[in-house]
Tab-separated table of C-alpha atoms in Angstrom:
chain	number	residue	atom	x	y	z
G	1	UNK	CA	0.000	0.000	0.000
G	2	UNK	CA	1.518	3.337	-1.039
G	3	UNK	CA	1.071	6.618	0.819
G	4	UNK	CA	-1.326	7.801	-1.919
G	5	UNK	CA	-3.837	4.995	-1.338
G	6	UNK	CA	-6.974	5.977	0.530
G	7	UNK	CA	-8.060	3.865	3.462
G	8	UNK	CA	-11.086	3.705	5.737
G	9	UNK	CA	-10.491	3.417	9.495
G	10	UNK	CA	-12.879	2.584	12.325
G	11	UNK	CA	-12.595	1.760	16.015
G	12	UNK	CA	-12.890	-1.988	16.573
G	13	UNK	CA	-14.870	-2.558	19.800
G	14	UNK	CA	-13.878	-6.222	20.098
G	15	UNK	CA	-10.116	-5.858	19.547
G	16	UNK	CA	-9.833	-2.453	21.291
G	17	UNK	CA	-7.828	-0.972	18.419
G	18	UNK	CA	-8.355	0.673	15.022
G	19	UNK	CA	-9.148	-1.477	12.000
G	20	UNK	CA	-7.987	-0.414	8.544
G	21	UNK	CA	-10.147	-1.243	5.543
G	22	UNK	CA	-9.054	-1.125	1.921
G	23	UNK	CA	-11.060	1.756	0.425
G	24	UNK	CA	-11.834	-0.132	-2.806
G	25	UNK	CA	-12.707	-3.605	-1.476
G	26	UNK	CA	-13.813	-2.867	2.101
G	27	UNK	CA	-11.633	-5.727	3.371
G	28	UNK	CA	-9.869	-5.253	6.710
G	29	UNK	CA	-6.124	-5.274	6.020
G	30	UNK	CA	-4.657	-4.385	9.397
G	31	UNK	CA	-5.307	-3.663	13.084
G	32	UNK	CA	-3.287	-0.824	14.581
G	33	UNK	CA	-2.914	1.253	17.781
G	34	UNK	CA	-1.909	4.569	16.218
G	35	UNK	CA	-2.217	6.193	12.837
G	36	UNK	CA	-1.695	9.584	11.177
G	37	UNK	CA	-3.849	10.437	8.140
G	38	UNK	CA	-3.872	13.368	5.732
G	39	UNK	CA	-6.680	14.495	3.391
G	40	UNK	CA	-8.996	12.855	5.900
G	41	UNK	CA	-12.731	13.243	6.340
G	42	UNK	CA	-15.223	11.901	8.862
G	43	UNK	CA	-18.060	9.714	7.590
G	44	UNK	CA	-21.176	8.516	9.411
G	45	UNK	CA	-23.641	6.280	7.599
G	46	UNK	CA	-27.079	7.571	8.528
G	47	UNK	CA	-28.763	4.146	8.388
G	48	UNK	CA	-26.205	2.668	10.819
G	49	UNK	CA	-26.567	5.614	13.189
G	50	UNK	CA	-30.362	5.279	13.171
G	51	UNK	CA	-30.116	1.519	13.769
G	52	UNK	CA	-27.946	2.052	16.869
G	53	UNK	CA	-30.477	4.516	18.296
G	54	UNK	CA	-33.411	2.244	17.481
G	55	UNK	CA	-31.982	-1.168	18.483
G	56	UNK	CA	-29.343	-0.076	21.002
G	57	UNK	CA	-26.746	-2.362	19.374
G	58	UNK	CA	-23.570	-0.905	17.902
G	59	UNK	CA	-22.586	-1.583	14.287
G	60	UNK	CA	-19.741	-0.376	12.081
G	61	UNK	CA	-21.036	2.805	10.442
G	62	UNK	CA	-18.602	5.606	11.418
G	63	UNK	CA	-15.211	5.987	9.740
G	64	UNK	CA	-12.296	8.245	9.026
G	65	UNK	CA	-11.415	8.149	5.319
G	66	UNK	CA	-8.014	9.453	4.303
G	67	UNK	CA	-4.472	8.846	3.138
G	68	UNK	CA	-2.283	6.973	5.581
G	69	UNK	CA	1.107	8.512	6.245
G	70	UNK	CA	3.998	6.109	6.880
G	71	UNK	CA	5.453	8.055	9.815
G	72	UNK	CA	3.752	9.092	13.039
G	73	UNK	CA	3.831	12.810	13.848
G	74	UNK	CA	2.708	13.867	17.315
G	75	UNK	CA	-0.314	16.215	17.110
G	76	UNK	CA	0.127	19.811	18.258
G	77	UNK	CA	-1.483	20.748	21.596
G	78	UNK	CA	-3.838	23.221	19.918
G	79	UNK	CA	-5.434	20.547	17.719
G	80	UNK	CA	-8.933	19.470	18.659
G	81	UNK	CA	-10.143	16.329	20.340
G	82	UNK	CA	-12.843	14.572	18.300
G	83	UNK	CA	-15.487	12.139	19.538
G	84	UNK	CA	-18.494	10.249	18.267
G	85	UNK	CA	-21.207	8.561	20.330
G	86	UNK	CA	-23.915	7.036	18.125
G	87	UNK	CA	-26.404	6.967	21.028
G	88	UNK	CA	-26.383	10.756	21.465
G	89	UNK	CA	-24.876	12.165	18.250
G	90	UNK	CA	-25.650	12.143	14.534
G	91	UNK	CA	-22.087	13.018	13.520
G	92	UNK	CA	-18.568	13.546	14.889
G	93	UNK	CA	-18.015	16.474	17.287
G	94	UNK	CA	-14.855	18.345	18.243
G	95	UNK	CA	-13.958	20.145	21.443
G	96	UNK	CA	-13.282	23.850	21.205
G	97	UNK	CA	-11.379	24.962	24.270
G	98	UNK	CA	-12.757	28.284	25.513
G	99	UNK	CA	-11.003	30.642	27.902
G	100	UNK	CA	-14.141	32.507	29.008
G	101	UNK	CA	-16.582	29.634	29.593
G	102	UNK	CA	-16.910	25.859	29.557
G	103	UNK	CA	-15.476	23.908	26.656
G	104	UNK	CA	-17.878	23.513	23.727
G	105	UNK	CA	-18.458	20.360	21.706
G	106	UNK	CA	-19.283	21.476	18.157
G	107	UNK	CA	-20.282	19.327	15.211
G	108	UNK	CA	-17.522	18.828	12.630
G	109	UNK	CA	-18.387	20.457	9.302
G	110	UNK	CA	-19.475	17.652	6.972
G	111	UNK	CA	-17.239	19.031	4.209
G	112	UNK	CA	-14.167	19.340	6.447
G	113	UNK	CA	-10.962	17.730	5.127
G	114	UNK	CA	-7.647	17.772	6.986
G	115	UNK	CA	-5.195	15.875	9.186
G	116	UNK	CA	-6.369	13.286	11.694
G	117	UNK	CA	-4.479	11.452	14.427
G	118	UNK	CA	-5.918	8.213	15.857
G	119	UNK	CA	-4.315	6.450	18.822
G	120	UNK	CA	-5.147	4.346	21.865
G	121	UNK	CA	-4.723	5.486	25.493
G	122	UNK	CA	-5.620	3.032	28.286
G	123	UNK	CA	-7.631	0.880	25.846
G	124	UNK	CA	-9.699	3.896	24.786
G	125	UNK	CA	-9.686	5.481	21.319
G	126	UNK	CA	-8.394	9.051	21.005
G	127	UNK	CA	-8.944	11.122	17.872
G	128	UNK	CA	-7.430	14.534	17.223
G	129	UNK	CA	-7.775	16.742	14.148
G	130	UNK	CA	-6.745	20.213	12.979
G	131	UNK	CA	-10.390	21.296	12.685
G	132	UNK	CA	-10.865	24.608	14.453
G	133	UNK	CA	-10.116	27.406	11.968
G	134	UNK	CA	-9.186	29.826	14.772
G	135	UNK	CA	-6.507	27.445	16.039
G	136	UNK	CA	-5.297	26.803	12.487
G	137	UNK	CA	-4.823	30.533	11.828
G	138	UNK	CA	-2.891	30.859	15.067
G	139	UNK	CA	-0.685	27.901	14.131
G	140	UNK	CA	0.101	29.108	10.628
G	141	UNK	CA	0.909	32.583	11.974
G	142	UNK	CA	3.354	31.078	14.466
G	143	UNK	CA	4.834	28.814	11.826
G	144	UNK	CA	5.422	31.678	9.400
G	145	UNK	CA	7.766	33.430	11.857
G	146	UNK	CA	11.337	32.572	10.959
G	147	UNK	CA	12.751	29.692	9.014
G	148	UNK	CA	11.928	26.065	9.857
G	149	UNK	CA	14.597	24.253	11.867
G	150	UNK	CA	13.948	21.026	9.934
G	151	UNK	CA	12.273	20.179	6.589
G	152	UNK	CA	11.367	16.611	5.639
G	153	UNK	CA	10.073	15.680	2.166
G	154	UNK	CA	8.206	12.399	2.258
G	155	UNK	CA	6.558	11.450	-1.028
G	156	UNK	CA	3.744	13.948	-1.640
G	157	UNK	CA	4.121	15.531	1.802
G	158	UNK	CA	6.529	18.264	3.005
G	159	UNK	CA	6.789	18.688	6.777
G	160	UNK	CA	8.362	21.799	8.288
G	161	UNK	CA	9.312	21.888	11.967
G	162	UNK	CA	9.696	25.216	13.763
G	163	UNK	CA	11.454	26.319	16.906
G	164	UNK	CA	9.079	26.084	19.874
G	165	UNK	CA	7.348	22.852	18.781
G	166	UNK	CA	5.153	24.067	15.902
G	167	UNK	CA	5.033	22.301	12.550
G	168	UNK	CA	3.355	22.713	9.184
G	169	UNK	CA	2.432	20.147	6.560
G	170	UNK	CA	2.105	20.836	2.841
G	171	UNK	CA	0.596	18.209	0.572
G	172	UNK	CA	0.798	18.096	-3.207
G	173	UNK	CA	-2.846	17.366	-4.060
G	174	UNK	CA	-2.039	16.245	-7.599
G	175	UNK	CA	0.533	13.657	-6.493
G	176	UNK	CA	-1.622	12.499	-3.574
G	177	UNK	CA	-4.462	11.506	-5.895
G	178	UNK	CA	-6.841	13.579	-3.808
G	179	UNK	CA	-8.107	15.682	-6.744
G	180	UNK	CA	-9.026	12.480	-8.584
G	181	UNK	CA	-10.777	11.199	-5.460
G	182	UNK	CA	-12.813	14.434	-5.232
G	183	UNK	CA	-13.750	14.234	-8.926
G	184	UNK	CA	-15.080	10.681	-8.444
G	185	UNK	CA	-17.003	11.679	-5.292
G	186	UNK	CA	-18.648	14.623	-7.101
G	187	UNK	CA	-19.608	12.303	-9.961
G	188	UNK	CA	-21.175	9.829	-7.491
G	189	UNK	CA	-23.174	12.641	-5.853
G	190	UNK	CA	-24.382	13.922	-9.251
G	191	UNK	CA	-25.462	10.409	-10.284
G	192	UNK	CA	-27.284	9.919	-6.959
G	193	UNK	CA	-29.144	13.220	-7.428
G	194	UNK	CA	-30.151	12.175	-10.957
G	195	UNK	CA	-31.511	8.855	-9.652
G	196	UNK	CA	-33.456	10.582	-6.875
G	197	UNK	CA	-34.956	13.025	-9.376
G	198	UNK	CA	-36.457	10.191	-11.451
């Protein structure tokens, strides 16, 4: 599997780890404790979510789709914690840390695409993502000060590390195959709309 292949990842309740599915075939190829993904998006199948609420039994219907990166990069402290509870939520939510009041759990934008970190802590799944636009602006502003202390080019991804612990990631969308993925997704949505209109 190359670092341009898309995968689908979900939390495996029985094995207490993350299961990786091949995006094309849906077959589980690996079980893993930590994973870093780029060009990632959260997906919740509505029928599976409704079935959990109706029957009370969990089923595999929530995923993170994205491109697996071969090396683990520790998420920055200002990235957001993400959670999903099918009993009380319709979609993934992220925690926005507020200085003036209690922390807020906000729904992730359904069109959001970015970096996602999945890892296990004490047999519990942890998900972090660079979702909050306010935090992202703050990070990029910090990263733009001065030259990076280290630059690593890894396939379609360029990682720049800055003094003080900040880092930035640039991805070549053409090489990553992401533009082709988006084109196919748009085509699927158009075809679905045409079928519904009939």
